[in-house]
Amino acid sequence: MQNNLRPESMKRITTKELAEAFIEEQIKEVREQVGDKKVLLALSGGVDSSVVAALLIKAIGKQLVCVHVNHGLMRKNESENVVEIFRNQLDANLIYVDATDRFLDLLKDVSEPEKKRKIIGAEFINVFADEARKLDGVAFLAQGTIYPDILESIKQAEGKKAVKSHHNVGGLPEDLKFDGLVEPVKLLFKDEVRVVGEALGLPHAMVYRQPFPGPGLGVRCLGAITRDRLAALREADAILRDEFDKCGLAEKVWQYFVVIPDIKSVGVKDDSRYEGWPAIIRAVNTTDAMSATVEEIPYAVLHKITARITAEVDGVNRVLYDLTPKPVGTIEWE
Protein backbone atom coordinates (compact mmCIF):
# COMPACT_ATOMS: atom_id res chain seq x y z
CA MET A 1 0.00 0.00 0.00
CA GLN A 2 2.89 2.33 0.65
CA ASN A 3 3.63 2.46 -3.08
CA ASN A 4 0.27 4.18 -3.57
CA LEU A 5 1.19 7.16 -1.41
CA ARG A 6 1.46 10.47 -3.20
CA PRO A 7 5.04 11.74 -3.61
CA GLU A 8 5.77 14.94 -1.72
CA SER A 9 7.23 16.40 -4.91
CA MET A 10 3.95 16.03 -6.81
CA LYS A 11 2.43 19.42 -7.58
CA ARG A 12 -1.19 20.17 -6.81
CA ILE A 13 -3.16 20.21 -10.07
CA THR A 14 -4.80 23.62 -10.02
CA THR A 15 -4.49 24.85 -13.61
CA LYS A 16 -5.37 23.61 -17.08
CA GLU A 17 -1.66 23.45 -17.97
CA LEU A 18 -0.83 21.19 -15.02
CA ALA A 19 -3.88 19.06 -15.82
CA GLU A 20 -2.84 18.64 -19.46
CA ALA A 21 0.65 17.57 -18.39
CA PHE A 22 -0.89 15.05 -15.97
CA ILE A 23 -3.17 13.70 -18.71
CA GLU A 24 -0.29 13.17 -21.13
CA GLU A 25 1.71 11.39 -18.43
CA GLN A 26 -1.19 9.11 -17.56
CA ILE A 27 -1.92 8.31 -21.21
CA LYS A 28 1.67 7.15 -21.59
CA GLU A 29 1.57 5.08 -18.40
CA VAL A 30 -1.76 3.46 -19.29
CA ARG A 31 -0.57 2.49 -22.77
CA GLU A 32 2.58 0.97 -21.31
CA GLN A 33 0.59 -0.92 -18.69
CA VAL A 34 -2.16 -2.45 -20.83
CA GLY A 35 -0.50 -2.83 -24.23
CA ASP A 36 -3.06 -4.22 -26.68
CA LYS A 37 -5.31 -5.75 -23.99
CA LYS A 38 -8.82 -4.56 -23.22
CA VAL A 39 -9.75 -2.67 -20.07
CA LEU A 40 -13.04 -3.01 -18.21
CA LEU A 41 -14.07 0.20 -16.47
CA ALA A 42 -16.36 0.21 -13.46
CA LEU A 43 -18.47 3.18 -14.56
CA SER A 44 -20.74 4.45 -11.79
CA GLY A 45 -21.49 7.69 -13.65
CA GLY A 46 -19.96 9.75 -10.86
CA VAL A 47 -17.25 12.38 -11.31
CA ASP A 48 -14.27 10.11 -10.70
CA SER A 49 -15.23 7.21 -12.97
CA SER A 50 -16.46 9.62 -15.67
CA VAL A 51 -13.11 11.41 -15.72
CA VAL A 52 -11.32 8.06 -15.86
CA ALA A 53 -13.56 7.04 -18.78
CA ALA A 54 -12.69 10.18 -20.72
CA LEU A 55 -8.98 9.77 -20.00
CA LEU A 56 -8.95 6.10 -21.01
CA ILE A 57 -10.84 6.81 -24.23
CA LYS A 58 -8.01 9.21 -25.16
CA ALA A 59 -5.41 6.63 -24.14
CA ILE A 60 -6.74 3.37 -25.56
CA GLY A 61 -9.94 4.15 -27.48
CA LYS A 62 -11.96 1.05 -28.37
CA GLN A 63 -9.91 -1.12 -26.01
CA LEU A 64 -12.09 0.33 -23.24
CA VAL A 65 -15.33 -1.40 -22.25
CA CYS A 66 -17.51 0.45 -19.72
CA VAL A 67 -19.72 -1.55 -17.38
CA HIS A 68 -22.38 0.10 -15.26
CA VAL A 69 -23.67 -2.11 -12.47
CA ASN A 70 -26.97 -1.26 -10.84
CA HIS A 71 -26.46 -2.82 -7.41
CA GLY A 72 -29.86 -1.70 -6.19
CA LEU A 73 -28.20 1.00 -4.08
CA MET A 74 -28.39 3.80 -6.62
CA ARG A 75 -30.22 7.10 -6.21
CA LYS A 76 -33.58 7.58 -7.90
CA ASN A 77 -33.22 7.37 -11.72
CA GLU A 78 -29.42 7.16 -11.38
CA SER A 79 -28.84 4.15 -13.62
CA GLU A 80 -31.29 5.42 -16.25
CA ASN A 81 -29.36 8.70 -16.42
CA VAL A 82 -26.01 6.90 -16.74
CA VAL A 83 -27.28 4.88 -19.70
CA GLU A 84 -28.76 7.98 -21.36
CA ILE A 85 -25.60 10.06 -21.04
CA PHE A 86 -22.89 7.52 -21.79
CA ARG A 87 -24.55 5.21 -24.28
CA ASN A 88 -26.98 7.51 -26.04
CA GLN A 89 -25.14 10.86 -25.87
CA LEU A 90 -21.43 9.99 -25.61
CA ASP A 91 -21.64 6.80 -27.70
CA ALA A 92 -19.60 4.86 -25.14
CA ASN A 93 -19.17 1.08 -25.36
CA LEU A 94 -21.45 0.53 -22.35
CA ILE A 95 -22.74 -2.67 -20.80
CA TYR A 96 -25.60 -2.30 -18.30
CA VAL A 97 -26.00 -4.95 -15.60
CA ASP A 98 -28.96 -5.05 -13.20
CA ALA A 99 -27.57 -6.90 -10.16
CA THR A 100 -30.04 -5.56 -7.60
CA ASP A 101 -31.16 -8.92 -6.22
CA ARG A 102 -27.62 -10.28 -6.27
CA PHE A 103 -26.31 -7.51 -4.01
CA LEU A 104 -29.29 -7.12 -1.69
CA ASP A 105 -29.44 -10.86 -1.04
CA LEU A 106 -25.78 -10.84 0.04
CA LEU A 107 -26.33 -7.79 2.26
CA LYS A 108 -29.39 -9.16 4.03
CA ASP A 109 -29.03 -8.98 7.84
CA VAL A 110 -25.50 -7.48 7.56
CA SER A 111 -25.26 -4.45 9.86
CA GLU A 112 -21.51 -3.92 10.42
CA PRO A 113 -20.36 -1.05 8.13
CA GLU A 114 -16.96 -2.49 7.22
CA LYS A 115 -18.48 -5.87 6.38
CA LYS A 116 -21.08 -4.18 4.16
CA ARG A 117 -18.36 -2.29 2.27
CA LYS A 118 -16.28 -5.44 1.78
CA ILE A 119 -19.27 -7.42 0.54
CA ILE A 120 -20.12 -4.68 -1.97
CA GLY A 121 -16.50 -4.38 -3.11
CA ALA A 122 -16.04 -8.12 -3.53
CA GLU A 123 -19.31 -8.56 -5.40
CA PHE A 124 -18.48 -5.67 -7.75
CA ILE A 125 -15.32 -7.56 -8.72
CA ASN A 126 -17.31 -10.77 -9.21
CA VAL A 127 -19.82 -9.00 -11.47
CA PHE A 128 -17.07 -7.37 -13.53
CA ALA A 129 -15.21 -10.67 -13.78
CA ASP A 130 -18.40 -12.35 -15.03
CA GLU A 131 -18.80 -9.65 -17.69
CA ALA A 132 -15.12 -9.88 -18.65
CA ARG A 133 -15.43 -13.62 -19.30
CA LYS A 134 -18.06 -12.80 -21.92
CA LEU A 135 -15.56 -10.61 -23.80
CA ASP A 136 -12.33 -11.38 -25.62
CA GLY A 137 -9.04 -9.92 -24.45
CA VAL A 138 -10.14 -8.15 -21.23
CA ALA A 139 -7.20 -8.24 -18.86
CA PHE A 140 -7.47 -5.13 -16.67
CA LEU A 141 -10.02 -3.51 -14.39
CA ALA A 142 -10.18 0.30 -14.30
CA GLN A 143 -11.58 2.22 -11.35
CA GLY A 144 -12.21 5.82 -10.32
CA THR A 145 -10.18 5.47 -7.11
CA ILE A 146 -8.94 8.83 -5.78
CA TYR A 147 -6.42 9.71 -3.10
CA PRO A 148 -8.83 10.22 -0.16
CA ASP A 149 -10.13 6.66 -0.78
CA ILE A 150 -6.60 5.38 -0.17
CA LEU A 151 -5.85 7.65 2.79
CA GLU A 152 -9.03 6.64 4.58
CA SER A 153 -8.44 2.94 3.94
CA ILE A 154 -4.97 2.61 5.42
CA LYS A 155 -3.36 3.39 8.75
CA GLN A 156 -2.09 6.93 8.41
CA ALA A 157 0.09 6.73 11.50
CA GLU A 158 1.37 3.95 13.76
CA GLY A 159 -1.30 2.83 16.19
CA LYS A 160 -4.22 4.57 14.44
CA LYS A 161 -7.13 2.72 12.92
CA ALA A 162 -8.10 3.22 9.31
CA VAL A 163 -11.07 5.58 9.05
CA LYS A 164 -12.94 3.20 6.77
CA SER A 165 -12.43 0.70 3.96
CA HIS A 166 -13.57 2.10 0.64
CA HIS A 167 -15.11 -0.62 -1.52
CA ASN A 168 -12.55 0.00 -4.26
CA VAL A 169 -9.55 -0.19 -1.89
CA GLY A 170 -10.04 -2.09 1.35
CA GLY A 171 -13.07 -3.87 -0.08
CA LEU A 172 -11.19 -5.59 -2.90
CA PRO A 173 -10.66 -9.36 -2.54
CA GLU A 174 -7.17 -10.86 -2.71
CA ASP A 175 -8.06 -12.88 -5.82
CA LEU A 176 -8.70 -9.97 -8.18
CA LYS A 177 -9.42 -12.16 -11.24
CA PHE A 178 -7.77 -9.54 -13.49
CA ASP A 179 -4.13 -9.01 -14.45
CA GLY A 180 -4.16 -5.70 -12.62
CA LEU A 181 -5.88 -2.43 -11.83
CA VAL A 182 -5.83 0.74 -13.93
CA GLU A 183 -6.36 3.74 -11.63
CA PRO A 184 -5.07 6.87 -13.36
CA VAL A 185 -6.46 9.40 -10.82
CA LYS A 186 -5.64 7.47 -7.65
CA LEU A 187 -3.17 10.14 -6.45
CA LEU A 188 -5.55 13.08 -6.99
CA PHE A 189 -7.88 14.85 -4.59
CA LYS A 190 -11.46 15.52 -5.72
CA ASP A 191 -10.81 19.16 -6.68
CA GLU A 192 -7.88 18.03 -8.85
CA VAL A 193 -10.03 15.39 -10.55
CA ARG A 194 -12.45 18.15 -11.54
CA VAL A 195 -9.65 20.25 -13.06
CA VAL A 196 -8.52 17.22 -15.07
CA GLY A 197 -12.11 16.57 -16.17
CA GLU A 198 -12.49 20.07 -17.54
CA ALA A 199 -9.12 19.78 -19.32
CA LEU A 200 -10.45 16.60 -20.94
CA GLY A 201 -13.41 18.57 -22.28
CA LEU A 202 -16.15 16.98 -20.18
CA PRO A 203 -19.31 19.07 -19.66
CA HIS A 204 -19.28 21.35 -16.62
CA ALA A 205 -22.42 19.73 -15.22
CA MET A 206 -20.76 16.32 -15.30
CA VAL A 207 -17.46 17.48 -13.82
CA TYR A 208 -19.12 19.29 -10.93
CA ARG A 209 -21.72 16.63 -10.31
CA GLN A 210 -22.30 15.83 -6.64
CA PRO A 211 -20.07 13.00 -5.35
CA PHE A 212 -21.74 9.64 -4.80
CA PRO A 213 -19.93 6.81 -2.96
CA GLY A 214 -19.29 3.49 -4.67
CA PRO A 215 -21.36 1.56 -2.10
CA GLY A 216 -24.12 4.05 -2.88
CA LEU A 217 -27.12 4.15 -0.60
CA GLY A 218 -25.70 1.10 1.16
CA VAL A 219 -23.69 3.39 3.45
CA ARG A 220 -26.66 5.71 3.96
CA CYS A 221 -29.19 3.01 4.82
CA LEU A 222 -27.57 2.53 8.21
CA GLY A 223 -27.35 -0.90 9.78
CA ALA A 224 -28.83 -3.95 8.06
CA ILE A 225 -30.36 -2.89 4.73
CA THR A 226 -34.04 -3.58 4.14
CA ARG A 227 -35.85 -2.96 0.88
CA ASP A 228 -38.57 -0.82 2.46
CA ARG A 229 -36.09 1.45 4.26
CA LEU A 230 -33.95 1.62 1.13
CA ALA A 231 -37.00 2.72 -0.89
CA ALA A 232 -37.79 5.40 1.71
CA LEU A 233 -34.19 6.61 1.60
CA ARG A 234 -34.23 6.83 -2.20
CA GLU A 235 -37.41 8.95 -2.19
CA ALA A 236 -36.25 11.23 0.66
CA ASP A 237 -32.93 11.81 -1.09
CA ALA A 238 -34.73 12.69 -4.33
CA ILE A 239 -36.84 15.27 -2.48
CA LEU A 240 -33.73 16.82 -0.91
CA ARG A 241 -32.00 17.11 -4.29
CA ASP A 242 -35.12 18.54 -5.90
CA GLU A 243 -35.49 21.26 -3.26
CA PHE A 244 -31.77 22.12 -3.39
CA ASP A 245 -32.08 22.54 -7.16
CA LYS A 246 -35.10 24.83 -6.75
CA CYS A 247 -33.50 27.15 -4.18
CA GLY A 248 -30.05 27.36 -5.83
CA LEU A 249 -28.13 25.37 -3.23
CA ALA A 250 -27.16 22.55 -5.59
CA GLU A 251 -24.23 24.55 -7.02
CA LYS A 252 -23.18 25.95 -3.64
CA VAL A 253 -22.99 22.78 -1.54
CA TRP A 254 -20.30 20.21 -2.30
CA GLN A 255 -22.24 17.19 -1.08
CA TYR A 256 -25.72 16.75 0.34
CA PHE A 257 -27.73 13.63 1.02
CA VAL A 258 -30.06 11.79 3.40
CA VAL A 259 -29.28 8.89 5.73
CA ILE A 260 -31.88 6.71 7.43
CA PRO A 261 -30.80 4.67 10.47
CA ASP A 262 -32.42 1.43 11.56
CA ILE A 263 -34.32 2.99 14.45
CA LYS A 264 -37.91 4.11 14.91
CA SER A 265 -39.58 6.72 17.10
CA VAL A 266 -43.18 7.45 17.96
CA GLY A 267 -45.02 10.01 15.88
CA VAL A 268 -48.59 10.98 15.02
CA LYS A 269 -50.37 10.52 11.70
CA ASP A 270 -54.11 10.81 11.05
CA ASP A 271 -54.63 11.25 14.80
CA SER A 272 -53.03 7.88 15.47
CA ARG A 273 -49.72 6.57 16.78
CA TYR A 274 -47.22 6.36 13.92
CA GLU A 275 -43.83 4.69 14.39
CA GLY A 276 -41.35 5.73 11.72
CA TRP A 277 -37.71 6.21 10.83
CA PRO A 278 -35.86 9.53 11.03
CA ALA A 279 -34.47 10.99 7.80
CA ILE A 280 -31.19 12.75 8.57
CA ILE A 281 -29.99 15.48 6.19
CA ARG A 282 -26.26 16.06 5.70
CA ALA A 283 -24.85 18.99 3.67
CA VAL A 284 -21.14 19.80 3.70
CA ASN A 285 -18.53 21.84 1.84
CA THR A 286 -14.94 20.78 1.20
CA THR A 287 -12.18 20.94 -1.40
CA ASP A 288 -10.16 17.77 -0.77
CA ALA A 289 -12.68 15.59 1.14
CA MET A 290 -10.22 15.25 4.02
CA SER A 291 -12.01 17.90 6.08
CA ALA A 292 -15.45 19.45 5.70
CA THR A 293 -17.64 22.21 7.09
CA VAL A 294 -21.39 22.09 7.53
CA GLU A 295 -23.49 24.26 5.22
CA GLU A 296 -25.94 26.61 6.95
CA ILE A 297 -29.28 25.85 5.30
CA PRO A 298 -32.03 28.50 5.64
CA TYR A 299 -34.80 27.38 7.98
CA ALA A 300 -37.43 28.04 5.33
CA VAL A 301 -35.73 25.48 3.07
CA LEU A 302 -35.37 22.96 5.88
CA HIS A 303 -39.05 23.37 6.78
CA LYS A 304 -40.12 22.77 3.19
CA ILE A 305 -37.91 19.68 2.87
CA THR A 306 -39.26 18.38 6.18
CA ALA A 307 -42.86 18.92 5.12
CA ARG A 308 -42.36 17.10 1.82
CA ILE A 309 -40.43 14.14 3.24
CA THR A 310 -42.86 13.50 6.09
CA ALA A 311 -45.85 13.85 3.75
CA GLU A 312 -44.52 11.98 0.70
CA VAL A 313 -42.21 9.25 2.05
CA ASP A 314 -43.78 6.18 3.61
CA GLY A 315 -42.18 5.14 6.88
CA VAL A 316 -40.51 8.44 7.81
CA ASN A 317 -41.90 10.55 10.65
CA ARG A 318 -38.99 12.85 11.56
CA VAL A 319 -36.38 14.93 9.72
CA LEU A 320 -33.10 15.87 11.40
CA TYR A 321 -30.09 17.95 10.34
CA ASP A 322 -26.52 16.78 10.98
CA LEU A 323 -24.36 19.68 12.26
CA THR A 324 -21.11 17.71 12.64
CA PRO A 325 -18.01 18.84 10.68
CA LYS A 326 -15.21 16.55 9.48
CA PRO A 327 -13.37 15.86 11.68
CA VAL A 328 -14.80 14.70 14.13
CA GLY A 329 -17.42 13.08 11.90
CA THR A 330 -16.77 11.68 8.44
CA ILE A 331 -18.74 12.95 5.44
CA GLU A 332 -20.62 9.66 5.10
CA TRP A 333 -22.09 8.01 8.17
CA GLU A 334 -20.65 4.57 7.41
JSON list of C-alpha atoms in Angstrom, two decimals, residues 22 59 65 81-82 110 134 147 155 171 233 237 261 266 318 322:
[
{"chain": "A", "resi": 22, "resn": "PHE", "atom": "CA", "xyz": [-0.89, 15.05, -15.97]},
{"chain": "A", "resi": 59, "resn": "ALA", "atom": "CA", "xyz": [-5.41, 6.63, -24.14]},
{"chain": "A", "resi": 65, "resn": "VAL", "atom": "CA", "xyz": [-15.33, -1.40, -22.25]},
{"chain": "A", "resi": 81, "resn": "ASN", "atom": "CA", "xyz": [-29.36, 8.70, -16.42]},
{"chain": "A", "resi": 82, "resn": "VAL", "atom": "CA", "xyz": [-26.01, 6.90, -16.74]},
{"chain": "A", "resi": 110, "resn": "VAL", "atom": "CA", "xyz": [-25.50, -7.48, 7.56]},
{"chain": "A", "resi": 134, "resn": "LYS", "atom": "CA", "xyz": [-18.06, -12.80, -21.92]},
{"chain": "A", "resi": 147, "resn": "TYR", "atom": "CA", "xyz": [-6.42, 9.71, -3.10]},
{"chain": "A", "resi": 155, "resn": "LYS", "atom": "CA", "xyz": [-3.36, 3.39, 8.75]},
{"chain": "A", "resi": 171, "resn": "GLY", "atom": "CA", "xyz": [-13.07, -3.87, -0.08]},
{"chain": "A", "resi": 233, "resn": "LEU", "atom": "CA", "xyz": [-34.19, 6.61, 1.60]},
{"chain": "A", "resi": 237, "resn": "ASP", "atom": "CA", "xyz": [-32.93, 11.81, -1.09]},
{"chain": "A", "resi": 261, "resn": "PRO", "atom": "CA", "xyz": [-30.80, 4.67, 10.47]},
{"chain": "A", "resi": 266, "resn": "VAL", "atom": "CA", "xyz": [-43.18, 7.45, 17.96]},
{"chain": "A", "resi": 318, "resn": "ARG", "atom": "CA", "xyz": [-38.99, 12.85, 11.56]},
{"chain": "A", "resi": 322, "resn": "ASP", "atom": "CA", "xyz": [-26.52, 16.78, 10.98]}
]
